[in-house]
Tab-separated table of C-alpha atoms and ligand atoms in Angstrom:
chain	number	residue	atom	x	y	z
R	1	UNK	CA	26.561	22.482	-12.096
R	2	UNK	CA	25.371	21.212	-15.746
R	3	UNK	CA	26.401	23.051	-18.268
R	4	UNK	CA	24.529	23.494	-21.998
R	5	UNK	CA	26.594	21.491	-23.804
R	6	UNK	CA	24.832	17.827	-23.917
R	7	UNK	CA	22.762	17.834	-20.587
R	8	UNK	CA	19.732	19.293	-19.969
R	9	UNK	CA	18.225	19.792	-16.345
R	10	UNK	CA	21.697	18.375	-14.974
R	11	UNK	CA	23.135	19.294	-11.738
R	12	UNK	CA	26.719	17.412	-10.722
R	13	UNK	CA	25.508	14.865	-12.715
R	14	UNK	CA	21.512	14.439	-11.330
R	15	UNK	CA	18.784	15.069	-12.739
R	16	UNK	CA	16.918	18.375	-11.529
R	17	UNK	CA	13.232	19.971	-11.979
R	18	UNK	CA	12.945	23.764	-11.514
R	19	UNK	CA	10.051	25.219	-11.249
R	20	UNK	CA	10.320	29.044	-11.304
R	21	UNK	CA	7.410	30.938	-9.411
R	22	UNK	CA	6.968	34.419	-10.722
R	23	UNK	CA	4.473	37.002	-10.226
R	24	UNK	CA	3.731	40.929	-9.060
R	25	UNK	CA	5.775	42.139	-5.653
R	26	UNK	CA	3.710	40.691	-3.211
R	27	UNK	CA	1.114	38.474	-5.257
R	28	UNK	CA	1.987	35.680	-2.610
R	29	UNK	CA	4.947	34.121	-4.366
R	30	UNK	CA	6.875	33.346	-0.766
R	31	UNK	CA	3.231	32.389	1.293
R	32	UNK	CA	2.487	29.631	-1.402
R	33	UNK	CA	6.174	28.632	-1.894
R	34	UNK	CA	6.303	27.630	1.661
R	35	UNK	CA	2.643	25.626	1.003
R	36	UNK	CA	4.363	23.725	-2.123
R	37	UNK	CA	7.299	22.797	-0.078
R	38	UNK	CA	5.413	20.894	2.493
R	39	UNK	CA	3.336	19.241	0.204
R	40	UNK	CA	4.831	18.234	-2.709
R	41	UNK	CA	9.057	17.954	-1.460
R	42	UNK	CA	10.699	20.708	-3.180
R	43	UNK	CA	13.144	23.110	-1.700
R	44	UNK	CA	12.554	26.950	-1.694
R	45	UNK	CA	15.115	29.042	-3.276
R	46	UNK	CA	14.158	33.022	-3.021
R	47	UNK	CA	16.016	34.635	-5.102
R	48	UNK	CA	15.191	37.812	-3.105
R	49	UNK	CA	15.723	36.009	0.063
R	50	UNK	CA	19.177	34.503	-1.143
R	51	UNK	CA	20.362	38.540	-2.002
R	52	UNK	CA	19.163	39.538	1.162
R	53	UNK	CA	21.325	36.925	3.121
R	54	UNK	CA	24.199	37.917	1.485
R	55	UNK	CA	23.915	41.499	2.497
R	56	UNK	CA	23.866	39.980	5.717
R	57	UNK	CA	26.884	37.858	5.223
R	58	UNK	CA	28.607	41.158	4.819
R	59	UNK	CA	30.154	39.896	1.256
R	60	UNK	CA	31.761	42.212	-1.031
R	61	UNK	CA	29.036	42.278	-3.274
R	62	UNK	CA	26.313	43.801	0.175
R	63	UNK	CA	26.324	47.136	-0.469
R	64	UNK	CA	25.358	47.288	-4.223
R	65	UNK	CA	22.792	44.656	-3.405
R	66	UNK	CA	21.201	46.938	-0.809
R	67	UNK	CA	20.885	49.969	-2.933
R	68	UNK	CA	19.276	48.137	-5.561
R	69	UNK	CA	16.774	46.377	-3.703
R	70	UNK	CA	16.028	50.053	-2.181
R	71	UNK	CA	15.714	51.123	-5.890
R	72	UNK	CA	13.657	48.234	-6.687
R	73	UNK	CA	16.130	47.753	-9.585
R	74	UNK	CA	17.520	44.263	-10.665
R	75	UNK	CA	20.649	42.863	-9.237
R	76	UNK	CA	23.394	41.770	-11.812
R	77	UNK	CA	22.632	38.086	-13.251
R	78	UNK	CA	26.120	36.925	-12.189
R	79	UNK	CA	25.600	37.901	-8.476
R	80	UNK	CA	22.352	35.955	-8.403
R	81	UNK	CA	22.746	33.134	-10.635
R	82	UNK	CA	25.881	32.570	-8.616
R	83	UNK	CA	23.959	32.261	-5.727
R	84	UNK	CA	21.187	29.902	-6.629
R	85	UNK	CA	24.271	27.554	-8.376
R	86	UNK	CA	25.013	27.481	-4.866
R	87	UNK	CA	21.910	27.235	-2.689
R	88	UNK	CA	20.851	23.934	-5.434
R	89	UNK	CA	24.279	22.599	-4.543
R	90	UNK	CA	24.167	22.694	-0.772
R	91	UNK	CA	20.426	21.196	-0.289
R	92	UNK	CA	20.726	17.434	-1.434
R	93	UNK	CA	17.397	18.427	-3.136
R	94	UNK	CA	16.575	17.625	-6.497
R	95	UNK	CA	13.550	19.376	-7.015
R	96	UNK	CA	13.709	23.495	-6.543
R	97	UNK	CA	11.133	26.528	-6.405
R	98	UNK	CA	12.820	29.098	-7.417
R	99	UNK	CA	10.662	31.841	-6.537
R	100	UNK	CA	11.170	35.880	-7.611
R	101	UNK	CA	13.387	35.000	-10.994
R	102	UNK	CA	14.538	35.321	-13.711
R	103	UNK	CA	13.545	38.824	-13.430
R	104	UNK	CA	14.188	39.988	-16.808
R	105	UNK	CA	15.302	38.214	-20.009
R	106	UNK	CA	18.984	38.924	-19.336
R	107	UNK	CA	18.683	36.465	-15.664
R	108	UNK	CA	16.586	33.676	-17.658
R	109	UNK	CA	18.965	33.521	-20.587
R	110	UNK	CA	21.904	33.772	-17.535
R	111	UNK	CA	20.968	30.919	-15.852
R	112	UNK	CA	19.735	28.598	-18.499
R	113	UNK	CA	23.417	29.318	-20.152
R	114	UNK	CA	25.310	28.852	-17.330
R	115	UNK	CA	23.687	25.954	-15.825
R	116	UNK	CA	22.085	24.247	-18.626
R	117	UNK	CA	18.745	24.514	-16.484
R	118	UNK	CA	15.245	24.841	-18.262
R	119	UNK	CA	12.527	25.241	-15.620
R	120	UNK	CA	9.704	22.386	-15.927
R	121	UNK	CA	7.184	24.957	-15.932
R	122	UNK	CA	6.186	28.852	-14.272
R	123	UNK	CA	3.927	28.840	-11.858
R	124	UNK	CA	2.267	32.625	-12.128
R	125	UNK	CA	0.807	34.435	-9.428
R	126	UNK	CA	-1.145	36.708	-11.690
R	127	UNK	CA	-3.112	39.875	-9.007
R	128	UNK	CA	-4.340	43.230	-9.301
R	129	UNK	CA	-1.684	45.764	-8.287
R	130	UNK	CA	-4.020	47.707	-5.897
R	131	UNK	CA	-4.098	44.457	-3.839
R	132	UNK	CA	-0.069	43.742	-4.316
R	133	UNK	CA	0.304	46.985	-2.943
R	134	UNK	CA	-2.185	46.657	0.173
R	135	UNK	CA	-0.569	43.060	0.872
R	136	UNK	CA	3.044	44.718	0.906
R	137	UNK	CA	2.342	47.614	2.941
R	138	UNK	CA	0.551	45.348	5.867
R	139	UNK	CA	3.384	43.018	5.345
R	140	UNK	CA	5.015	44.078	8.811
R	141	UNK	CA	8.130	42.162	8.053
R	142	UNK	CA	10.773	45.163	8.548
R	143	UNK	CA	11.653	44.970	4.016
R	144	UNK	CA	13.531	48.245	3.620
R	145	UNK	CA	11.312	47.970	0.168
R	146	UNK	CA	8.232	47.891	1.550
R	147	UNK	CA	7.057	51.603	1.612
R	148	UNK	CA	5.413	53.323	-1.066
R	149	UNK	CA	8.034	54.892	-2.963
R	150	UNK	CA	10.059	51.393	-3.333
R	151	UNK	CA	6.855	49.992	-4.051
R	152	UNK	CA	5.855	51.551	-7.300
R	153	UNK	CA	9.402	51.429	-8.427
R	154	UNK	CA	8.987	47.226	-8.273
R	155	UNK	CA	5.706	47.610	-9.721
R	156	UNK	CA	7.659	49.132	-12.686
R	157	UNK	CA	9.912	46.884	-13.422
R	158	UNK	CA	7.946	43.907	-13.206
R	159	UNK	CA	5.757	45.385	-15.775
R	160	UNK	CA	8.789	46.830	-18.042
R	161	UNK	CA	11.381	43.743	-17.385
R	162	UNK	CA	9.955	40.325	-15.814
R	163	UNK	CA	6.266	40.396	-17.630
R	164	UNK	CA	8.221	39.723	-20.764
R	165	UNK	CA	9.695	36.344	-19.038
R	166	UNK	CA	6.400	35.420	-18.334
R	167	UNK	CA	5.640	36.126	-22.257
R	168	UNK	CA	8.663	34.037	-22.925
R	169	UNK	CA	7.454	30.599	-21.161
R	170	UNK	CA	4.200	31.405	-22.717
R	171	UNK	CA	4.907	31.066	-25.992
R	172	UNK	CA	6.833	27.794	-24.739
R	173	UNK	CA	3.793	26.535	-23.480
R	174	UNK	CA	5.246	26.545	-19.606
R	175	UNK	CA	2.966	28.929	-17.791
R	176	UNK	CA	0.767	27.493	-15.322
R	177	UNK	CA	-1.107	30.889	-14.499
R	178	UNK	CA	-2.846	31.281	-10.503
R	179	UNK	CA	-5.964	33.896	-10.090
R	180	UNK	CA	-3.613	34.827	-6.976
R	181	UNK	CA	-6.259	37.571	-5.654
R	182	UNK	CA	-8.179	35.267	-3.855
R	183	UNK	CA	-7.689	34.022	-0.111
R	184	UNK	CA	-4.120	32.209	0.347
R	185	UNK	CA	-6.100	28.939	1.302
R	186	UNK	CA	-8.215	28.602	-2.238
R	187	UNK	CA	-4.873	30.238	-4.284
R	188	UNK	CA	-3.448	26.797	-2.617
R	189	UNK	CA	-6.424	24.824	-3.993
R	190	UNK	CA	-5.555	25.734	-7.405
R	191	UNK	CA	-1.708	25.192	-6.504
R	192	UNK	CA	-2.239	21.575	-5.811
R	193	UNK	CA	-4.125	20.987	-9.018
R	194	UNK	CA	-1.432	21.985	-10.844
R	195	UNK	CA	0.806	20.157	-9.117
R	196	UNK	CA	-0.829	16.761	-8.475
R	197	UNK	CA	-1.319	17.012	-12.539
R	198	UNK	CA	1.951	17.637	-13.588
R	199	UNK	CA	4.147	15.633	-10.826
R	200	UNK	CA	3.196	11.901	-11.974
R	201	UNK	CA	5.080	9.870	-9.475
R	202	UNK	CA	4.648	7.583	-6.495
R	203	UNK	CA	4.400	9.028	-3.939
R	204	UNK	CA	5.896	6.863	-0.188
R	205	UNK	CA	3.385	6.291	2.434
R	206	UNK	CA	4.384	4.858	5.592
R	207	UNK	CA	5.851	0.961	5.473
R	208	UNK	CA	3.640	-1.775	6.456
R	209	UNK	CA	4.892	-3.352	9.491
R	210	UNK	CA	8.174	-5.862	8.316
R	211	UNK	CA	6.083	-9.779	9.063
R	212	UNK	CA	2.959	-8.252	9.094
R	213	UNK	CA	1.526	-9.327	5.755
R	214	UNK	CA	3.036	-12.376	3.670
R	215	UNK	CA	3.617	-11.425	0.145
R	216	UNK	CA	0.727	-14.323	-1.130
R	217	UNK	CA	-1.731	-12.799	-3.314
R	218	UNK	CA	-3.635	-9.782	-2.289
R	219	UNK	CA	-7.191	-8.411	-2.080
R	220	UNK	CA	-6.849	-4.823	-1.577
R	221	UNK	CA	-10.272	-2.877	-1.425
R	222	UNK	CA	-10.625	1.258	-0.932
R	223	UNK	CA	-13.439	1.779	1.949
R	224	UNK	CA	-14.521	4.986	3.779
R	225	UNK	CA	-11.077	6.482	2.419
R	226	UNK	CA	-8.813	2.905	4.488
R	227	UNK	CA	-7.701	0.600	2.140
R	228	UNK	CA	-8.389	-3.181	3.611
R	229	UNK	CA	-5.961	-5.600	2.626
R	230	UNK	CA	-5.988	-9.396	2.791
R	231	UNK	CA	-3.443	-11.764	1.580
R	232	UNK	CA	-5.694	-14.832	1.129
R	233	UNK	CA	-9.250	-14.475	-0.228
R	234	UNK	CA	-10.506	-18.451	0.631
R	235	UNK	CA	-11.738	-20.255	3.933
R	236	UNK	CA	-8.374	-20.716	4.930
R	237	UNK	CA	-5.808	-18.741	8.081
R	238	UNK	CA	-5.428	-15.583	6.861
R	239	UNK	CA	-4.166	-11.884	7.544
R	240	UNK	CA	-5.445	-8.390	7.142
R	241	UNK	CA	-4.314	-5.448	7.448
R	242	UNK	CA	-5.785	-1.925	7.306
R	243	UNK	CA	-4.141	1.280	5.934
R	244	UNK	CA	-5.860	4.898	6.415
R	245	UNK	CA	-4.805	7.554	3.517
R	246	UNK	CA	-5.244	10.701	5.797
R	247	UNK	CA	-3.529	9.229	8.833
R	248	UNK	CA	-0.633	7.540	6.871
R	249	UNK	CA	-1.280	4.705	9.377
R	250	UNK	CA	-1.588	0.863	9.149
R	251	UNK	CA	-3.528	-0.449	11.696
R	252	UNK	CA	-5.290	-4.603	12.037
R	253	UNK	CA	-7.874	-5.745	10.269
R	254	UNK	CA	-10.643	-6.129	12.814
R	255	UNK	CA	-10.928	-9.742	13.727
R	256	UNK	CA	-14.878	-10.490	12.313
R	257	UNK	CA	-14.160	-8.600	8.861
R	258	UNK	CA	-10.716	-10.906	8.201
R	259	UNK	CA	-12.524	-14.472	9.291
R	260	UNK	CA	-15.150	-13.612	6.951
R	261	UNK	CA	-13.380	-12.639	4.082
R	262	UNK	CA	-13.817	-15.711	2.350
R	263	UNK	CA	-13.749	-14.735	-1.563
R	264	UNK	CA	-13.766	-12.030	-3.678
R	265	UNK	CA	-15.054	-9.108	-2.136
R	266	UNK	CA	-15.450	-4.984	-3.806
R	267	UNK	CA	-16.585	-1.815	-1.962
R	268	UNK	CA	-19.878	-0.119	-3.635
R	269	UNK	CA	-18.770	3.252	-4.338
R	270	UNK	CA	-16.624	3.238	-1.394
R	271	UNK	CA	-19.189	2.600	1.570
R	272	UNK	CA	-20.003	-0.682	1.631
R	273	UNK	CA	-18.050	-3.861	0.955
R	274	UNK	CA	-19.664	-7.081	-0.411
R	275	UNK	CA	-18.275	-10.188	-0.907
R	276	UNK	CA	-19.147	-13.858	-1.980
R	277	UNK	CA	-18.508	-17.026	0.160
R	278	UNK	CA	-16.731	-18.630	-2.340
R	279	UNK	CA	-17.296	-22.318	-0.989
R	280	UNK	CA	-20.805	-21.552	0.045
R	281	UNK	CA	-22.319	-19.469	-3.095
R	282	UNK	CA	-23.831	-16.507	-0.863
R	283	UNK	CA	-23.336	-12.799	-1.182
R	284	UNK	CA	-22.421	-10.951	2.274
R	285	UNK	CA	-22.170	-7.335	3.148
R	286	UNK	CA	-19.749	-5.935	5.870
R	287	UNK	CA	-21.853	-4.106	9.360
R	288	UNK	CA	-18.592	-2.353	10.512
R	289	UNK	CA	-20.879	-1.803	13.796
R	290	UNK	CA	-20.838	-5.352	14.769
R	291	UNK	CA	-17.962	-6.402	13.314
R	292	UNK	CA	-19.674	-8.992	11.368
R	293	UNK	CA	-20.781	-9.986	7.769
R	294	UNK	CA	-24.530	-10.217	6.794
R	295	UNK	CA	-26.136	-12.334	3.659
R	296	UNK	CA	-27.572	-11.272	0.945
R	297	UNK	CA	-28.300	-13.473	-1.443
R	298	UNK	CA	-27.220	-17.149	-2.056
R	299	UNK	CA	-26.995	-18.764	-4.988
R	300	UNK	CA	-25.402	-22.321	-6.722
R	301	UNK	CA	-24.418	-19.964	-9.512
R	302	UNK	CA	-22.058	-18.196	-7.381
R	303	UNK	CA	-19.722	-20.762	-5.866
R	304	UNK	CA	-16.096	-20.789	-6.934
R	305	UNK	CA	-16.482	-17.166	-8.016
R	306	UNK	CA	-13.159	-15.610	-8.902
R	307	UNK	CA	-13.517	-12.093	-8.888
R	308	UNK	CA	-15.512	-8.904	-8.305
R	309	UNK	CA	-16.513	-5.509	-9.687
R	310	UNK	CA	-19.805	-3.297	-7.802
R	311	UNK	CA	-20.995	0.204	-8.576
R	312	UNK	CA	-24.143	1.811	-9.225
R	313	UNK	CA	-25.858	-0.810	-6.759
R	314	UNK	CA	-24.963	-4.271	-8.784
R	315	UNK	CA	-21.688	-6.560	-8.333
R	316	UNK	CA	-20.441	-8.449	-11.454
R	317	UNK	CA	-19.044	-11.490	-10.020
R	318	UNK	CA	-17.158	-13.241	-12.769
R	319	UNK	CA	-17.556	-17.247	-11.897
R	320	UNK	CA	-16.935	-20.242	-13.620
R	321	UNK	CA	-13.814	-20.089	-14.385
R	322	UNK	CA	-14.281	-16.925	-16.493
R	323	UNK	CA	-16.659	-18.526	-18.800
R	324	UNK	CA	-19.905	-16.150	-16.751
R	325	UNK	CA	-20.886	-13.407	-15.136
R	326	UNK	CA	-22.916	-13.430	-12.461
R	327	UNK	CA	-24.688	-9.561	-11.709
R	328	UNK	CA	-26.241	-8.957	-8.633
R	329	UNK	CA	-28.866	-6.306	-8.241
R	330	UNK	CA	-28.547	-5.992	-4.499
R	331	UNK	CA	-30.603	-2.601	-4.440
R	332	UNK	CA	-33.955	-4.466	-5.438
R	333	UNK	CA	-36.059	-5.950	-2.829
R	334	UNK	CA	-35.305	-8.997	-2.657
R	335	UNK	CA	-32.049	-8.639	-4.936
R	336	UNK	CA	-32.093	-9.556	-8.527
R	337	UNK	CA	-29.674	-11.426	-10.350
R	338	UNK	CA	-29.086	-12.508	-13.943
R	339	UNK	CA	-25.765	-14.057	-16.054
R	340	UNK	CA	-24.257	-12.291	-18.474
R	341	UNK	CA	-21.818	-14.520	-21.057
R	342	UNK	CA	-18.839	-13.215	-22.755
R	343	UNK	CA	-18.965	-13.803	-26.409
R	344	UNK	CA	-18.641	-17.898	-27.846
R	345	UNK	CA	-14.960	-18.155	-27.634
R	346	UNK	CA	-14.002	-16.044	-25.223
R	347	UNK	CA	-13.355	-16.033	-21.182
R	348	UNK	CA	-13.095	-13.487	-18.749
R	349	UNK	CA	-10.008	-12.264	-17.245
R	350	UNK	CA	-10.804	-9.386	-15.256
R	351	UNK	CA	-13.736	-7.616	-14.084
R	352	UNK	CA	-13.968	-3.641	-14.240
R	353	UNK	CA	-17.713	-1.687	-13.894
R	354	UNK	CA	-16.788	1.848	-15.690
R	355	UNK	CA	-19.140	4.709	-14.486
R	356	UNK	CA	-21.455	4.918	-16.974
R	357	UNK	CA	-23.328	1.719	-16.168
R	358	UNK	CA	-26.755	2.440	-15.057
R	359	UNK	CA	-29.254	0.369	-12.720
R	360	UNK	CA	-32.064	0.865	-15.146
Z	401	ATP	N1	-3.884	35.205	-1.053
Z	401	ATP	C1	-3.542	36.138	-0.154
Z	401	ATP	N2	-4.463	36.981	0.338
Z	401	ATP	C2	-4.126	37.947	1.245
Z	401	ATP	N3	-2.869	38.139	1.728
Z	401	ATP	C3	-1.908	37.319	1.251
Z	401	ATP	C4	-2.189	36.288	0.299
Z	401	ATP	N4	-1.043	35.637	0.027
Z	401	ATP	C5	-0.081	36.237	0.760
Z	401	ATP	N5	-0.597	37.236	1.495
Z	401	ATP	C6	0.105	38.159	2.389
Z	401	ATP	O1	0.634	39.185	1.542
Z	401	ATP	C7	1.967	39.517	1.909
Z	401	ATP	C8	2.901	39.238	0.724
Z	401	ATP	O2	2.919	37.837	0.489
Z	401	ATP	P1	4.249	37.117	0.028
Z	401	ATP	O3	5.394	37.577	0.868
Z	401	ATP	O4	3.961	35.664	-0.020
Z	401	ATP	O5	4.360	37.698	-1.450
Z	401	ATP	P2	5.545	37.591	-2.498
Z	401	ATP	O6	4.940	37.496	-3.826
Z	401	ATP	O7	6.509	36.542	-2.092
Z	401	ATP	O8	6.211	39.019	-2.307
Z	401	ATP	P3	7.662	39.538	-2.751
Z	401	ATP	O9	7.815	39.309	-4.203
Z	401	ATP	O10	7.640	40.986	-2.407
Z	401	ATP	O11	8.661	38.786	-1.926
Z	401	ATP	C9	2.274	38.708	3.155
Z	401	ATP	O12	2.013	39.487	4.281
Z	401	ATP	C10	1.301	37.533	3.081
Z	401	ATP	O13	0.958	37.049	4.343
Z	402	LIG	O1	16.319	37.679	-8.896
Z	402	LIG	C1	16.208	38.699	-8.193
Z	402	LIG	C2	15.396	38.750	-7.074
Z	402	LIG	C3	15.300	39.892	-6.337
Z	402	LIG	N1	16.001	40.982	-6.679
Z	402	LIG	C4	15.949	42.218	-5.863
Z	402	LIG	O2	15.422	41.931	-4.583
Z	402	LIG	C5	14.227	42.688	-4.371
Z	402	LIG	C6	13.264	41.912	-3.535
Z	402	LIG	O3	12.891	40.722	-4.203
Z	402	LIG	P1	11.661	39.835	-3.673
Z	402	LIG	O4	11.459	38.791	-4.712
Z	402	LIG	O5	10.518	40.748	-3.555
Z	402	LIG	O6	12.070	39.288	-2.371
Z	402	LIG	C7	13.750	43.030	-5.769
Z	402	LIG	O7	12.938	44.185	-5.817
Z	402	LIG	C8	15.077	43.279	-6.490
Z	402	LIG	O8	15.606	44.528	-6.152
Z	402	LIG	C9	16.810	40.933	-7.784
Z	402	LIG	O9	17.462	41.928	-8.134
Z	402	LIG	N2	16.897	39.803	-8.515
């Protein structure tokens, strides 16, 4: 393990996140852990779970563990940090939930001395007790500590000796607090917001198919939630691919959408791609029903165009080699169009249409 010395968040020398997950007994803790872990790659280290096993195991250390989890009291740092040191170790993971502690102030400042740990942030299951205490006793999972007595002891000590953790990480700035007293499935909701806000990587989606796709340059366009890809925008042999985000699957390019991709093309708002002939000057929309392109509009002014914004019903076709823009009205009947210079001196280099532009 790291140590405090020099590294911070080290493990055998690799950089770790820890997230710890605290909250009431039976705020749902363990039921969202388990949601987190699918989602978002971590690995799920209960610290309750961990001292459980080991009374299993039939170590030395079993039989205090079990009275004190019958008194709801807190199990020595040592014993526990020892054996999430352990569990980090043996799971190739780099990423941990480690759900249930620091219990108390003497476990946090335990662990972050003896493995030179700081978590990334606490995720806190904040719930009423009188639902904690419903949850527990219908949790029908055979926890000696599950009865009523136990119960209220737990309820105790969270309030007396892990609430001032969670006071701890506040004043650090590190609590991400859950209302967890609603249904699991909506507590999850607000899970993944925190997460998809505070985990900014890339994420891996499935490979595209080794020969598939030539690496020449690429037209990539987001459609009905698929993102079509083409790796030549002109008249000329091409290939497409297809890629749907809630599949994970790449799949072909149907064979009327790829011969007719034949210049710079955008999707309006997601649901319906247009593009412009490039050679021929004339604006075409994609009928994914017949596989086929349809005009719109044809103009001189639009030959040779480069490239291609559309929202709020217009396209901005930059043409010309940058020097205009050509917009598109392709909501009016019969479409509109106008050109739009960039100031004396200047060309374009890249189209973008930010939300706020109106069709009035
Ligand atoms: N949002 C929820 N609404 C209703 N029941 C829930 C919810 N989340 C979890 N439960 C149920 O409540 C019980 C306790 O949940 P869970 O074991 O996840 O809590 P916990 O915080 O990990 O508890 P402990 O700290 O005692 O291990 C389980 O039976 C679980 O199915
Ligand atoms: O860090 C810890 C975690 C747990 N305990 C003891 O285990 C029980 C059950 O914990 P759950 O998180 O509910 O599974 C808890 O009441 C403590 O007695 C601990 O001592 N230290």
């Amino acid at each position: 393990m790291g140590t405090a010395v020099d590294t911070q968040n080290m493990e055998n020398g690799r950089k770790v996140t820890v997230i710890f997950v605290l909250g009431g007994p039976g705020s749902g803790k363990g039921t969202q852990c388990a949601n987190i872990v699918q989602n978002f790659g971590f690995t799920h280290l209960s610290a309750g779970d961990l001292l459980r096993a080991e009374i299993k195991s039939g170590s030395e250390n079993g039989t205090m563990i079990q009275s004190m989890i019958k008194e709801g009291k807190i199990v020595p740092s040592e014993v526990t940090v020892k054996l999430l040191q352990l569990a980090m170790q043996e799971s190739g993971n780099d990423k941990f939930l480690i759900d249930g502690f620091p219990r108390n102030e003497e476990n946090r400042e335990t662990f972050e001395s003896v493995t030179g740990i700081e978590p990334e942030f606490v995720l806190f299951f904040d719930c009423p007790e009188e639902e904690m205490e419903k949850r527990l006793l219908t949790r029908n999972q055979g926890r000696e500590d599950d009865n009523l007595e136990t119960i209220k002891k737990r309820f105790k000590v969270y309030m007396e000796s892990s609430l001032p953790v969670v006071a701890y990480y506040s004043l650090k700035d590190k609590v991400r607090k859950i209302d967890a007293a609603k249904q699991a499935e909506a507590v999850f909701e607000d899970v993944k917001a925190i997460f998809n806000s505070t985990t900014e990587e890339w994420e891996k989606v499935s490979s595209l198919r080794v020969g598939r796709f030539s690496r020449e340059t690429t037209d990539a366009i987001g459609w009905h939630g698929r993102l079509c890809m083409v790796n030549v925008k002109g008249d000329t042999a091409k290939q497409g691919a297809i890629y749907s985000a809630e599949q994970d699957l790449w799949g072909d390019m149907k064979e009327g959408m790829l011969s007719g991709w034949r210049g710079p093309a955008a999707a309006m708002d997601e649901e319906m791609i247009y593009l412009v002939d490039e050679s021929k000057g004339v604006v075409r929309k994609y009928n994914e029903e017949t596989d086929g392109w349809v005009d719109v509009v044809e103009s001189d002014r639009l030959r040779g165009a480069q490239q291609m914004a559309a929202r709020g019903g217009r396209l901005c076709v930059v043409c010309k080699d940058g020097s205009e823009i050509v917009v598109v009205d392709v909501m009016a009947s019969p479409p509109q169009m106008w050109v739009v210079e960039p100031p004396q001196g200047f060309n374009v280099a890249a189209v973008h249409v930010l939300p706020r532009m109106s069709r009035t």
